Every structure is written in structure tokens, then in C-alpha cells.
Short mmCIF file of C-alpha atoms in Angstrom, two decimals:
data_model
loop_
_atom_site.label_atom_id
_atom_site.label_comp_id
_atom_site.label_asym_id
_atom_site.label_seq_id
_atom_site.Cartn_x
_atom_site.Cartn_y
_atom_site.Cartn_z
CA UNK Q 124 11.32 -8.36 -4.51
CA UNK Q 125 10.53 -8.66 -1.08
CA UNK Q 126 11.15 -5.90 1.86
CA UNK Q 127 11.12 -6.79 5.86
CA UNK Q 128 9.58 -4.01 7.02
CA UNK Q 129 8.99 -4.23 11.23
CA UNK Q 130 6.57 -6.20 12.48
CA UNK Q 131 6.44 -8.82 10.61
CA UNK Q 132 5.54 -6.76 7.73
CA UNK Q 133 6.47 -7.38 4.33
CA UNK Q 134 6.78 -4.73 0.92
CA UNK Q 135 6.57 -7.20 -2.24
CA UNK Q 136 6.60 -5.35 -5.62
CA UNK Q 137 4.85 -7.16 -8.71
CA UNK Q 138 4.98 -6.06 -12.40
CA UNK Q 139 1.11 -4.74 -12.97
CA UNK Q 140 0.15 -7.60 -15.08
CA UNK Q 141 1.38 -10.30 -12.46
CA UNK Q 142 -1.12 -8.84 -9.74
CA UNK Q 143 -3.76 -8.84 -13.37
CA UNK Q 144 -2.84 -12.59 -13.88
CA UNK Q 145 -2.85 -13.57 -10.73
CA UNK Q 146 -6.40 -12.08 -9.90
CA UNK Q 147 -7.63 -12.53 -13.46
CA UNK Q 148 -8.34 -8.82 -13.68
CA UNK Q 149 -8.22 -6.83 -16.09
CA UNK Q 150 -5.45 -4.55 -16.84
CA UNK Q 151 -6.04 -0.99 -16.71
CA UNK Q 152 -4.14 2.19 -17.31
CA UNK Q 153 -1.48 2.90 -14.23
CA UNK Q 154 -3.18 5.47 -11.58
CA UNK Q 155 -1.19 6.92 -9.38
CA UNK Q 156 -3.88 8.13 -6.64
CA UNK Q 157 -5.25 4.80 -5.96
CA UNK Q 158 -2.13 4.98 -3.28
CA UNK Q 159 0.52 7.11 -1.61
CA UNK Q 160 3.40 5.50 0.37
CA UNK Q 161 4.26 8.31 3.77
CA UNK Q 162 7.71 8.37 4.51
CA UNK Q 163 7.49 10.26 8.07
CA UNK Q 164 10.89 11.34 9.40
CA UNK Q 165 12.40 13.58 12.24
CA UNK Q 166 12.79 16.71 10.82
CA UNK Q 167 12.41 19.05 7.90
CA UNK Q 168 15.91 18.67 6.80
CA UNK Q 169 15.38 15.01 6.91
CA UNK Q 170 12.35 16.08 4.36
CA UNK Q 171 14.97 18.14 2.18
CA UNK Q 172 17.55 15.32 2.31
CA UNK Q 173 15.02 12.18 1.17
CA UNK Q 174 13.56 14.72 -1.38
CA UNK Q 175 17.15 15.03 -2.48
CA UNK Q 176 17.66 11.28 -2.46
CA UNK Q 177 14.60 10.44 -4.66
CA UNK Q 178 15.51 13.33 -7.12
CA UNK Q 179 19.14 11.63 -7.60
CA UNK Q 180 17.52 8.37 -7.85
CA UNK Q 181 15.19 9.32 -10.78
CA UNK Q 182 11.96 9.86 -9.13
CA UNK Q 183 10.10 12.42 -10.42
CA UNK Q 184 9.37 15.87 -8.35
CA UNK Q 185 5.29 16.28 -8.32
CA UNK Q 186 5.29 19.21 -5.38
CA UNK Q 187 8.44 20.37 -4.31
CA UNK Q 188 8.14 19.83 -0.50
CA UNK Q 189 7.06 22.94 1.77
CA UNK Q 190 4.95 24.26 4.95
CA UNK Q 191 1.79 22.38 4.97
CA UNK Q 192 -1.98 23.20 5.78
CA UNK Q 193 -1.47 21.16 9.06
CA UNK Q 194 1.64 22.20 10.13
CA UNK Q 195 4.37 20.01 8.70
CA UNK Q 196 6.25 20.37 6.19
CA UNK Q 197 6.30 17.38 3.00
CA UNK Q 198 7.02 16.82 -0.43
CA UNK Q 199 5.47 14.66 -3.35
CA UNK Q 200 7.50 12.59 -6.14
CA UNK Q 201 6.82 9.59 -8.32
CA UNK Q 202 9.28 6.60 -8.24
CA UNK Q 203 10.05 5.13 -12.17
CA UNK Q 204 6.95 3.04 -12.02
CA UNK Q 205 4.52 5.58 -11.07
CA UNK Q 206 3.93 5.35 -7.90
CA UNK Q 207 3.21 8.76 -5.25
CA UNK Q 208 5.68 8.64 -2.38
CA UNK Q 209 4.94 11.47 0.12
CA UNK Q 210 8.08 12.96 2.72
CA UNK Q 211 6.66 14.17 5.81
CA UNK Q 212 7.78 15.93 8.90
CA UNK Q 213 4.10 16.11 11.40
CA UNK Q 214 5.51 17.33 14.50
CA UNK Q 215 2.30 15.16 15.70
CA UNK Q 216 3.47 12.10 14.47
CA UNK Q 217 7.50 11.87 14.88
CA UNK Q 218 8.75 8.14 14.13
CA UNK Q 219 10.81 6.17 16.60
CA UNK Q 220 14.33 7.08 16.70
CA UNK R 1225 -9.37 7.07 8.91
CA UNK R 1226 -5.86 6.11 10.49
CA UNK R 1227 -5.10 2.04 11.38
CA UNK R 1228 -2.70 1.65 13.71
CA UNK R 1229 -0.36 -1.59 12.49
CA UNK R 1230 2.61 -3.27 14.22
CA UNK R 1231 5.47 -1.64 14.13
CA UNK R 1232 4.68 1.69 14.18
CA UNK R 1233 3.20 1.28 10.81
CA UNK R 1234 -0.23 3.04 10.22
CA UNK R 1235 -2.54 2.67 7.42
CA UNK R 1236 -4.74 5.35 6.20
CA UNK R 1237 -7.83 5.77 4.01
CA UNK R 1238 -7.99 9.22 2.21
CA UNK R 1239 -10.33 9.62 -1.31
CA UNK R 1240 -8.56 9.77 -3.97
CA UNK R 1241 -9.54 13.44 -4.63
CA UNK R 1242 -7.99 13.98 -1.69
CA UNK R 1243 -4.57 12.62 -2.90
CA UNK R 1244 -4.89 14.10 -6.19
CA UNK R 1245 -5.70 17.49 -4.35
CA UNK R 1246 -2.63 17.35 -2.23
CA UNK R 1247 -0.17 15.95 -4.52
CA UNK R 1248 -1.38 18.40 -7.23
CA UNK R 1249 -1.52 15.30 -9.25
CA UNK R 1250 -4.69 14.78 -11.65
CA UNK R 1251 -7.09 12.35 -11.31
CA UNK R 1252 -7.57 9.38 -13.17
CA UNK R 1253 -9.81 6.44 -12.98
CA UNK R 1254 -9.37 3.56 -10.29
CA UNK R 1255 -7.06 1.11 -11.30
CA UNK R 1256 -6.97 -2.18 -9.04
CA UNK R 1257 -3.80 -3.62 -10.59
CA UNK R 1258 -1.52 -0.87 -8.52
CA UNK R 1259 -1.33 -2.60 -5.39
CA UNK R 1260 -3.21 -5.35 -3.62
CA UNK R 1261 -3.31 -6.01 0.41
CA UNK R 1262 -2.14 -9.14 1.32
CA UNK R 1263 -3.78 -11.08 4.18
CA UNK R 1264 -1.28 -13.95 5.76
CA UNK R 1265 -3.25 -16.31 7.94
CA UNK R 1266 -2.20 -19.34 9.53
CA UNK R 1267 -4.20 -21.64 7.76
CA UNK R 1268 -6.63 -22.96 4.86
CA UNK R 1269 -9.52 -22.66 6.75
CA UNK R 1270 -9.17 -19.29 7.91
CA UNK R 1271 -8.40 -18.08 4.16
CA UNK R 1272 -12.02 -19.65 3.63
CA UNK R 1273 -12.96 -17.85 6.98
CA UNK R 1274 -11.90 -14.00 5.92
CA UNK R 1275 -12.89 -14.73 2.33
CA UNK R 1276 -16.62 -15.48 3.66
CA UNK R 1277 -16.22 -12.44 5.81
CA UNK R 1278 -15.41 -10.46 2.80
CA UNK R 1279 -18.28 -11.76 1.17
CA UNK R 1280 -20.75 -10.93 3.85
CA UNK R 1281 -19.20 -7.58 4.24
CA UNK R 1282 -19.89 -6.21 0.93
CA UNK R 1283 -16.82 -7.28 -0.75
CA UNK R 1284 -16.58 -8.37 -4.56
CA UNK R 1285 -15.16 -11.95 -4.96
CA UNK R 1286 -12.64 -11.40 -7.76
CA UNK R 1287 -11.25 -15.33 -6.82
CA UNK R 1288 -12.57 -18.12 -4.79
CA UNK R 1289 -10.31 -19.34 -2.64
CA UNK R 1290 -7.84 -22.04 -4.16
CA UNK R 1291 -4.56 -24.21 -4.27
CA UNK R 1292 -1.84 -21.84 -5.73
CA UNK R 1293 0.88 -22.70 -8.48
CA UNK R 1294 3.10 -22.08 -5.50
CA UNK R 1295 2.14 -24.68 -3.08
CA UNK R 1296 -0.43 -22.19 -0.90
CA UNK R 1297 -4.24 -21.52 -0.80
CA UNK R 1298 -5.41 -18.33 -1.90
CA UNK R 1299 -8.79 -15.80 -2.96
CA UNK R 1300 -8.97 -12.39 -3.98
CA UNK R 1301 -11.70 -10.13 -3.46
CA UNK R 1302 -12.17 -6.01 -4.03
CA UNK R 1303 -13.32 -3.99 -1.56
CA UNK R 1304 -16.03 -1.57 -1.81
CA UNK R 1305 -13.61 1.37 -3.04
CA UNK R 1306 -12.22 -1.34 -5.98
CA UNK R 1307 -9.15 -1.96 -4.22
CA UNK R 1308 -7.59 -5.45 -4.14
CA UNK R 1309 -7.19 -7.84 -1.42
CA UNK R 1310 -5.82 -10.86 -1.15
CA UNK R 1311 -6.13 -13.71 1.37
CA UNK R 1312 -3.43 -15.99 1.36
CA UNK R 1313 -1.76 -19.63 3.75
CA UNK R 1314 1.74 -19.67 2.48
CA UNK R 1315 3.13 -22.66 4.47
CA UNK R 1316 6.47 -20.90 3.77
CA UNK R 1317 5.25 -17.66 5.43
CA UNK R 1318 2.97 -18.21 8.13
CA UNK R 1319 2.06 -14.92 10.39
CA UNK R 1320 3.14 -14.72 14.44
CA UNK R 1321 0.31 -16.50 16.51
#
């Protein structure tokens, strides 16, 4: 599966032991640390609301999303396969509109 | 460190501690098969270009450069922190000059 992100950019998603073939590494055990995906939106209720979303959608809550350390406000999950998404309001660093 | 990529798009490094830290999650050994970076460039010889620059820059050649199953030229290589790269010509997919 393939996502046009902007900028020419591009998302793919691969089963774990396509990017292993493909390589010719080795398997290993899933880790989700190795990488976070940041979801920055406008505001904290935007936070709340894509929290919301992911918990419908069957991600699983790690941190429930709050006031942070630097002054925004974010939340943790894990989509099905594993992988940390992060939803963060930084007043510092608002996306376009 | 925070990469600033088209689109609005930025990439940042963080240790994993770091992630595990803030997520609350635990940590748990590198695993390169979660994600590799793929490198578009325009053509063959600049795959063999960035793979050599890899190489010289401390990078671990995972796999030499090569024809693909799917019609493009292609090597991997790990970076010093074990994550994967990969540098790719897709004739189908070429990057913006």
C-alpha cells in the first residue's frame, strides 16, 4: 500500500519479512521504539479527537494523551501491527492549515 | 536532531531510550525489519553514487547495488544506529529534478 504524502513523499507499508527478503536480513522480534510516526495538529481537542479515532480503530492506548514536559499536550498508541504513533499539539510547531 | 523535508514534513532522530521513556513503552532490542528509508534517485549511477557514499560514511552494506525483480536498480545498507536504508532508480517513480 502506497500513501501520497506532500512533496512528493510517499508512505509504503511492507509485511516485516518482505523488507527481511528483500534485504536478506534477518528477521527479528517486532520493536516498537526503533520508530514513532508524529501526527502534529492544531489544537488539543484535535489531540482528543485523533486519540479518539485510533481508539475506535483498534489501536492500542500506550499513554493516554496529556500536558507535556515542553508544553504541548500528546498522546501515545500502537496501530494493529505495532507500530508507536504519537498525537501532538507544540504550540511551537502548528501545521499548515 | 530535526530534518526539515518537503512539505512540511520533518524528520527527527531521538534514542530509542528516549522513545521508550516518553511513550512509557519498554525497551527492546533494535530490530531493522520495522521500517527502512527509501532513497529515489534519478538514475543507476547515482544509486551506485549514494551507495559509495554510504560506504565511505560508515554505513554497513547489507546489498550491493543491483537489477531488481521489478525492473529497477537497487542496494541496501544500515546506518550506524542499525537502521535500514535503501537506495533505489524505479524508472516508474523517478524523484522531481
Amino acid at each position: 500500500v502506497f500513501f501520497d504524502l506532500e512533496g512528493g513523499l510517499k508512505l509504503a507499508l511492507w509485511a516485516r519479512d518482505n523488507i527481511a527478503y528483500d534485504s536478506t536480513l534477518a528477521t527479528s522480534p517486532p520493536s516498537a521504539t526503533e520508530f514513532s510516526i508524529g501526527h502534529n495538529v492544531r489544537t488539543k481537542q484535535d489531540v482528543d479527537a485523533v486519540m479518539a479515532q485510533a481508539d475506535a480503530g483498534g489501536a492500542r492506548i500506550v499513554k493516554r494523551a496529556g500536558t507535556t514536559f515542553w508544553g504541548g499536550y500528546a498522546g501515545y498508541s500502537q496501530d494493529p501491527d505495532g507500530h508507536l504513533w504519537e498525537v501532538l499539539w507544540n504550540p511551537q510547531f502548528l501545521p499548515e492549515d
